[in-house]
């Protein structure tokens, strides 16, 4: 369940409460759902009860208690808890995470598009400045994702004036130049330097593009092993997700590599450098990348593997495919959260005319994927399990989001890097 779908679920709950006479308020046009704040719990929280309390003439806590059972009864909702002055904290059901990944894969690079600016024409009046024109060009596409239309002109009074670049970014090339101008906030002076060209973890543009290439390589190598991603862990032809035959040993052993041009995902691990094109191509050793340094939160060799089960020599762990789509590691949870928040990042970027919001969210998504990648493929003679299929689908969905976001910024998303 995406935040947009959850927002609609909450709106439906308000409407039901009004229809049965429990509340006497006007149903709002939209409801904000966000990650819980301090003292909160669950997957998402909303302040709708506090918003409606005044119009309802009741305390926010009472309004929250009225709405709670209506939200709890909706599909995909596991639990609703009221905290603080009346915040509704929502825990999604087991299938919600799989539904989120399915939604991304079905919508492709159009995932996150909405209609919040439908019918709106946004006038962007910019000065004759390289950065202002690049920002405006990007906003035309971002605003269109929300159903709006942007008209760009060089007219007074100017209403879009980001801090100009200190020098011409053209020598960096199109991708690095656009990133250098779009990644900083409009009020920050962009840094025009060769650092944007470095194939190193310290370069956020490289991490985003490399994470996309890793997602594509994982899919290619999985195809070499004879399987594809499935958000719920099983393909329709495999039978029901809770079939006893889906119980499988998920030890991580080594898998054969794909083509010579592919990244060999089976060798990507905390101690292993990538082989067969796994590191970005470069003209010299200075640009070579050790995959063990990519992803600031990559799991160490002693970290739990395959869903948080401690790794041990020769140990086997059975996992029911019916739970294969559940997040089982911090990296997986972070990645699911990043995918769920992508539509919100697009809305904020469009509403506030800030493409930097989108760029920064792509960095968050890339870092989560780079930390998650190590448990995606089976290793060695291990047969692909339901858990592997679910993780591959999640990685593929993350790659889709990165490709869509980079496209909106006017930056290429390479299949190989």
mmCIF file with all atom_site columns, C-alpha atoms in Angstrom, residues 116-245:
data_model
loop_
_atom_site.group_PDB
_atom_site.id
_atom_site.type_symbol
_atom_site.label_atom_id
_atom_site.label_alt_id
_atom_site.label_comp_id
_atom_site.label_asym_id
_atom_site.label_entity_id
_atom_site.label_seq_id
_atom_site.pdbx_PDB_ins_code
_atom_site.Cartn_x
_atom_site.Cartn_y
_atom_site.Cartn_z
_atom_site.occupancy
_atom_site.B_iso_or_equiv
_atom_site.pdbx_formal_charge
_atom_site.auth_seq_id
_atom_site.auth_comp_id
_atom_site.auth_asym_id
_atom_site.auth_atom_id
_atom_site.pdbx_PDB_model_num
ATOM 1   C CA . UNK A 1 116 ? -2.590 17.224  -7.136  1.00 0.00 ? 116 UNK A CA 1
ATOM 2   C CA . UNK A 1 117 ? -1.883 19.995  -9.681  1.00 0.00 ? 117 UNK A CA 1
ATOM 3   C CA . UNK A 1 118 ? -4.481 18.912  -12.243 1.00 0.00 ? 118 UNK A CA 1
ATOM 4   C CA . UNK A 1 119 ? -5.820 21.936  -14.099 1.00 0.00 ? 119 UNK A CA 1
ATOM 5   C CA . UNK A 1 120 ? -3.130 24.233  -12.702 1.00 0.00 ? 120 UNK A CA 1
ATOM 6   C CA . UNK A 1 121 ? -0.814 26.306  -14.896 1.00 0.00 ? 121 UNK A CA 1
ATOM 7   C CA . UNK A 1 122 ? 2.394  27.205  -13.064 1.00 0.00 ? 122 UNK A CA 1
ATOM 8   C CA . UNK A 1 123 ? 4.195  30.255  -14.412 1.00 0.00 ? 123 UNK A CA 1
ATOM 9   C CA . UNK A 1 124 ? 7.962  30.063  -14.099 1.00 0.00 ? 124 UNK A CA 1
ATOM 10  C CA . UNK A 1 125 ? 9.605  33.420  -14.823 1.00 0.00 ? 125 UNK A CA 1
ATOM 11  C CA . UNK A 1 126 ? 13.369 33.004  -14.781 1.00 0.00 ? 126 UNK A CA 1
ATOM 12  C CA . UNK A 1 127 ? 16.402 35.230  -15.402 1.00 0.00 ? 127 UNK A CA 1
ATOM 13  C CA . UNK A 1 128 ? 18.905 34.591  -18.186 1.00 0.00 ? 128 UNK A CA 1
ATOM 14  C CA . UNK A 1 129 ? 21.002 32.247  -16.104 1.00 0.00 ? 129 UNK A CA 1
ATOM 15  C CA . UNK A 1 130 ? 22.147 28.685  -16.751 1.00 0.00 ? 130 UNK A CA 1
ATOM 16  C CA . UNK A 1 131 ? 21.075 27.253  -13.399 1.00 0.00 ? 131 UNK A CA 1
ATOM 17  C CA . UNK A 1 132 ? 17.674 28.958  -13.461 1.00 0.00 ? 132 UNK A CA 1
ATOM 18  C CA . UNK A 1 133 ? 16.982 27.586  -16.929 1.00 0.00 ? 133 UNK A CA 1
ATOM 19  C CA . UNK A 1 134 ? 18.043 24.038  -15.978 1.00 0.00 ? 134 UNK A CA 1
ATOM 20  C CA . UNK A 1 135 ? 15.864 24.150  -12.853 1.00 0.00 ? 135 UNK A CA 1
ATOM 21  C CA . UNK A 1 136 ? 12.901 25.434  -14.871 1.00 0.00 ? 136 UNK A CA 1
ATOM 22  C CA . UNK A 1 137 ? 13.396 22.766  -17.543 1.00 0.00 ? 137 UNK A CA 1
ATOM 23  C CA . UNK A 1 138 ? 13.347 20.083  -14.829 1.00 0.00 ? 138 UNK A CA 1
ATOM 24  C CA . UNK A 1 139 ? 10.301 21.559  -13.124 1.00 0.00 ? 139 UNK A CA 1
ATOM 25  C CA . UNK A 1 140 ? 8.326  21.342  -16.364 1.00 0.00 ? 140 UNK A CA 1
ATOM 26  C CA . UNK A 1 141 ? 8.619  17.553  -16.176 1.00 0.00 ? 141 UNK A CA 1
ATOM 27  C CA . UNK A 1 142 ? 8.146  17.297  -12.408 1.00 0.00 ? 142 UNK A CA 1
ATOM 28  C CA . UNK A 1 143 ? 5.026  19.480  -12.410 1.00 0.00 ? 143 UNK A CA 1
ATOM 29  C CA . UNK A 1 144 ? 3.619  17.395  -15.266 1.00 0.00 ? 144 UNK A CA 1
ATOM 30  C CA . UNK A 1 145 ? 3.858  14.282  -13.042 1.00 0.00 ? 145 UNK A CA 1
ATOM 31  C CA . UNK A 1 146 ? 1.227  15.875  -10.815 1.00 0.00 ? 146 UNK A CA 1
ATOM 32  C CA . UNK A 1 147 ? -1.125 16.768  -13.656 1.00 0.00 ? 147 UNK A CA 1
ATOM 33  C CA . UNK A 1 148 ? -0.058 20.409  -13.939 1.00 0.00 ? 148 UNK A CA 1
ATOM 34  C CA . UNK A 1 149 ? 1.514  22.435  -16.718 1.00 0.00 ? 149 UNK A CA 1
ATOM 35  C CA . UNK A 1 150 ? 4.449  24.817  -16.402 1.00 0.00 ? 150 UNK A CA 1
ATOM 36  C CA . UNK A 1 151 ? 4.986  27.836  -18.647 1.00 0.00 ? 151 UNK A CA 1
ATOM 37  C CA . UNK A 1 152 ? 8.578  29.110  -18.685 1.00 0.00 ? 152 UNK A CA 1
ATOM 38  C CA . UNK A 1 153 ? 9.440  32.643  -19.734 1.00 0.00 ? 153 UNK A CA 1
ATOM 39  C CA . UNK A 1 154 ? 12.125 35.282  -19.315 1.00 0.00 ? 154 UNK A CA 1
ATOM 40  C CA . UNK A 1 155 ? 9.887  37.979  -17.911 1.00 0.00 ? 155 UNK A CA 1
ATOM 41  C CA . UNK A 1 156 ? 9.582  40.260  -14.926 1.00 0.00 ? 156 UNK A CA 1
ATOM 42  C CA . UNK A 1 157 ? 8.954  39.933  -12.098 1.00 0.00 ? 157 UNK A CA 1
ATOM 43  C CA . UNK A 1 158 ? 11.165 36.851  -11.780 1.00 0.00 ? 158 UNK A CA 1
ATOM 44  C CA . UNK A 1 159 ? 9.689  34.197  -9.464  1.00 0.00 ? 159 UNK A CA 1
ATOM 45  C CA . UNK A 1 160 ? 12.336 31.481  -9.836  1.00 0.00 ? 160 UNK A CA 1
ATOM 46  C CA . UNK A 1 161 ? 15.865 32.675  -9.103  1.00 0.00 ? 161 UNK A CA 1
ATOM 47  C CA . UNK A 1 162 ? 18.171 29.969  -7.655  1.00 0.00 ? 162 UNK A CA 1
ATOM 48  C CA . UNK A 1 163 ? 21.662 31.044  -6.621  1.00 0.00 ? 163 UNK A CA 1
ATOM 49  C CA . UNK A 1 164 ? 23.725 31.132  -9.846  1.00 0.00 ? 164 UNK A CA 1
ATOM 50  C CA . UNK A 1 165 ? 26.602 28.734  -10.432 1.00 0.00 ? 165 UNK A CA 1
ATOM 51  C CA . UNK A 1 166 ? 30.041 30.294  -9.842  1.00 0.00 ? 166 UNK A CA 1
ATOM 52  C CA . UNK A 1 167 ? 31.274 29.013  -13.225 1.00 0.00 ? 167 UNK A CA 1
ATOM 53  C CA . UNK A 1 168 ? 30.122 27.282  -16.370 1.00 0.00 ? 168 UNK A CA 1
ATOM 54  C CA . UNK A 1 169 ? 29.242 23.618  -15.556 1.00 0.00 ? 169 UNK A CA 1
ATOM 55  C CA . UNK A 1 170 ? 29.317 22.500  -19.212 1.00 0.00 ? 170 UNK A CA 1
ATOM 56  C CA . UNK A 1 171 ? 32.833 20.963  -19.026 1.00 0.00 ? 171 UNK A CA 1
ATOM 57  C CA . UNK A 1 172 ? 31.440 18.368  -16.569 1.00 0.00 ? 172 UNK A CA 1
ATOM 58  C CA . UNK A 1 173 ? 29.217 16.864  -19.253 1.00 0.00 ? 173 UNK A CA 1
ATOM 59  C CA . UNK A 1 174 ? 25.424 16.872  -19.299 1.00 0.00 ? 174 UNK A CA 1
ATOM 60  C CA . UNK A 1 175 ? 24.731 14.389  -16.486 1.00 0.00 ? 175 UNK A CA 1
ATOM 61  C CA . UNK A 1 176 ? 27.232 15.739  -13.965 1.00 0.00 ? 176 UNK A CA 1
ATOM 62  C CA . UNK A 1 177 ? 26.458 19.352  -14.878 1.00 0.00 ? 177 UNK A CA 1
ATOM 63  C CA . UNK A 1 178 ? 22.723 18.919  -14.336 1.00 0.00 ? 178 UNK A CA 1
ATOM 64  C CA . UNK A 1 179 ? 23.294 17.119  -11.046 1.00 0.00 ? 179 UNK A CA 1
ATOM 65  C CA . UNK A 1 180 ? 25.651 19.850  -9.850  1.00 0.00 ? 180 UNK A CA 1
ATOM 66  C CA . UNK A 1 181 ? 22.941 22.444  -10.509 1.00 0.00 ? 181 UNK A CA 1
ATOM 67  C CA . UNK A 1 182 ? 19.909 20.470  -9.303  1.00 0.00 ? 182 UNK A CA 1
ATOM 68  C CA . UNK A 1 183 ? 21.107 18.593  -6.205  1.00 0.00 ? 183 UNK A CA 1
ATOM 69  C CA . UNK A 1 184 ? 21.782 21.672  -4.007  1.00 0.00 ? 184 UNK A CA 1
ATOM 70  C CA . UNK A 1 185 ? 18.800 23.573  -2.617  1.00 0.00 ? 185 UNK A CA 1
ATOM 71  C CA . UNK A 1 186 ? 17.909 26.696  -4.671  1.00 0.00 ? 186 UNK A CA 1
ATOM 72  C CA . UNK A 1 187 ? 19.327 28.992  -1.970  1.00 0.00 ? 187 UNK A CA 1
ATOM 73  C CA . UNK A 1 188 ? 22.670 27.129  -1.884  1.00 0.00 ? 188 UNK A CA 1
ATOM 74  C CA . UNK A 1 189 ? 25.507 27.951  -4.237  1.00 0.00 ? 189 UNK A CA 1
ATOM 75  C CA . UNK A 1 190 ? 26.232 24.929  -6.450  1.00 0.00 ? 190 UNK A CA 1
ATOM 76  C CA . UNK A 1 191 ? 29.696 23.408  -6.379  1.00 0.00 ? 191 UNK A CA 1
ATOM 77  C CA . UNK A 1 192 ? 31.139 23.040  -9.853  1.00 0.00 ? 192 UNK A CA 1
ATOM 78  C CA . UNK A 1 193 ? 34.061 20.643  -9.625  1.00 0.00 ? 193 UNK A CA 1
ATOM 79  C CA . UNK A 1 194 ? 35.421 17.396  -10.992 1.00 0.00 ? 194 UNK A CA 1
ATOM 80  C CA . UNK A 1 195 ? 34.205 15.683  -7.801  1.00 0.00 ? 195 UNK A CA 1
ATOM 81  C CA . UNK A 1 196 ? 30.921 15.081  -9.627  1.00 0.00 ? 196 UNK A CA 1
ATOM 82  C CA . UNK A 1 197 ? 32.798 12.838  -12.069 1.00 0.00 ? 197 UNK A CA 1
ATOM 83  C CA . UNK A 1 198 ? 34.475 10.638  -9.460  1.00 0.00 ? 198 UNK A CA 1
ATOM 84  C CA . UNK A 1 199 ? 33.374 7.027   -9.311  1.00 0.00 ? 199 UNK A CA 1
ATOM 85  C CA . UNK A 1 200 ? 33.519 6.946   -5.548  1.00 0.00 ? 200 UNK A CA 1
ATOM 86  C CA . UNK A 1 201 ? 31.112 6.492   -2.669  1.00 0.00 ? 201 UNK A CA 1
ATOM 87  C CA . UNK A 1 202 ? 31.604 10.151  -1.731  1.00 0.00 ? 202 UNK A CA 1
ATOM 88  C CA . UNK A 1 203 ? 29.888 11.196  -4.981  1.00 0.00 ? 203 UNK A CA 1
ATOM 89  C CA . UNK A 1 204 ? 26.081 11.009  -4.583  1.00 0.00 ? 204 UNK A CA 1
ATOM 90  C CA . UNK A 1 205 ? 25.481 11.106  -8.356  1.00 0.00 ? 205 UNK A CA 1
ATOM 91  C CA . UNK A 1 206 ? 27.693 8.063   -8.798  1.00 0.00 ? 206 UNK A CA 1
ATOM 92  C CA . UNK A 1 207 ? 25.880 6.204   -5.993  1.00 0.00 ? 207 UNK A CA 1
ATOM 93  C CA . UNK A 1 208 ? 22.490 6.831   -7.587  1.00 0.00 ? 208 UNK A CA 1
ATOM 94  C CA . UNK A 1 209 ? 23.564 5.765   -11.084 1.00 0.00 ? 209 UNK A CA 1
ATOM 95  C CA . UNK A 1 210 ? 25.579 2.821   -9.753  1.00 0.00 ? 210 UNK A CA 1
ATOM 96  C CA . UNK A 1 211 ? 22.620 1.623   -7.657  1.00 0.00 ? 211 UNK A CA 1
ATOM 97  C CA . UNK A 1 212 ? 20.451 1.625   -10.785 1.00 0.00 ? 212 UNK A CA 1
ATOM 98  C CA . UNK A 1 213 ? 23.083 -0.370  -12.675 1.00 0.00 ? 213 UNK A CA 1
ATOM 99  C CA . UNK A 1 214 ? 23.295 -2.840  -9.768  1.00 0.00 ? 214 UNK A CA 1
ATOM 100 C CA . UNK A 1 215 ? 19.510 -3.341  -9.838  1.00 0.00 ? 215 UNK A CA 1
ATOM 101 C CA . UNK A 1 216 ? 19.664 -4.129  -13.536 1.00 0.00 ? 216 UNK A CA 1
ATOM 102 C CA . UNK A 1 217 ? 22.625 -6.486  -13.039 1.00 0.00 ? 217 UNK A CA 1
ATOM 103 C CA . UNK A 1 218 ? 20.768 -8.374  -10.307 1.00 0.00 ? 218 UNK A CA 1
ATOM 104 C CA . UNK A 1 219 ? 17.856 -8.936  -12.698 1.00 0.00 ? 219 UNK A CA 1
ATOM 105 C CA . UNK A 1 220 ? 20.194 -10.139 -15.448 1.00 0.00 ? 220 UNK A CA 1
ATOM 106 C CA . UNK A 1 221 ? 22.002 -12.547 -13.163 1.00 0.00 ? 221 UNK A CA 1
ATOM 107 C CA . UNK A 1 222 ? 18.713 -13.854 -11.764 1.00 0.00 ? 222 UNK A CA 1
ATOM 108 C CA . UNK A 1 223 ? 17.565 -14.542 -15.320 1.00 0.00 ? 223 UNK A CA 1
ATOM 109 C CA . UNK A 1 224 ? 20.777 -16.513 -15.822 1.00 0.00 ? 224 UNK A CA 1
ATOM 110 C CA . UNK A 1 225 ? 19.747 -18.625 -12.825 1.00 0.00 ? 225 UNK A CA 1
ATOM 111 C CA . UNK A 1 226 ? 16.346 -19.160 -14.404 1.00 0.00 ? 226 UNK A CA 1
ATOM 112 C CA . UNK A 1 227 ? 14.028 -17.042 -12.287 1.00 0.00 ? 227 UNK A CA 1
ATOM 113 C CA . UNK A 1 228 ? 12.563 -13.554 -12.025 1.00 0.00 ? 228 UNK A CA 1
ATOM 114 C CA . UNK A 1 229 ? 11.291 -11.407 -9.193  1.00 0.00 ? 229 UNK A CA 1
ATOM 115 C CA . UNK A 1 230 ? 7.885  -11.963 -7.598  1.00 0.00 ? 230 UNK A CA 1
ATOM 116 C CA . UNK A 1 231 ? 6.750  -9.477  -4.904  1.00 0.00 ? 231 UNK A CA 1
ATOM 117 C CA . UNK A 1 232 ? 4.848  -12.161 -2.981  1.00 0.00 ? 232 UNK A CA 1
ATOM 118 C CA . UNK A 1 233 ? 7.613  -14.713 -3.355  1.00 0.00 ? 233 UNK A CA 1
ATOM 119 C CA . UNK A 1 234 ? 5.795  -17.028 -5.781  1.00 0.00 ? 234 UNK A CA 1
ATOM 120 C CA . UNK A 1 235 ? 4.679  -16.872 -9.380  1.00 0.00 ? 235 UNK A CA 1
ATOM 121 C CA . UNK A 1 236 ? 1.056  -17.823 -10.172 1.00 0.00 ? 236 UNK A CA 1
ATOM 122 C CA . UNK A 1 237 ? 2.312  -21.022 -11.789 1.00 0.00 ? 237 UNK A CA 1
ATOM 123 C CA . UNK A 1 238 ? 4.067  -21.976 -8.580  1.00 0.00 ? 238 UNK A CA 1
ATOM 124 C CA . UNK A 1 239 ? 0.844  -22.409 -6.641  1.00 0.00 ? 239 UNK A CA 1
ATOM 125 C CA . UNK A 1 240 ? -0.357 -20.741 -3.436  1.00 0.00 ? 240 UNK A CA 1
ATOM 126 C CA . UNK A 1 241 ? 2.151  -18.818 -1.387  1.00 0.00 ? 241 UNK A CA 1
ATOM 127 C CA . UNK A 1 242 ? 1.652  -20.962 1.675   1.00 0.00 ? 242 UNK A CA 1
ATOM 128 C CA . UNK A 1 243 ? 2.201  -24.249 -0.146  1.00 0.00 ? 243 UNK A CA 1
ATOM 129 C CA . UNK A 1 244 ? 4.312  -26.528 1.996   1.00 0.00 ? 244 UNK A CA 1
ATOM 130 C CA . UNK A 1 245 ? 6.657  -27.059 -0.941  1.00 0.00 ? 245 UNK A CA 1
#
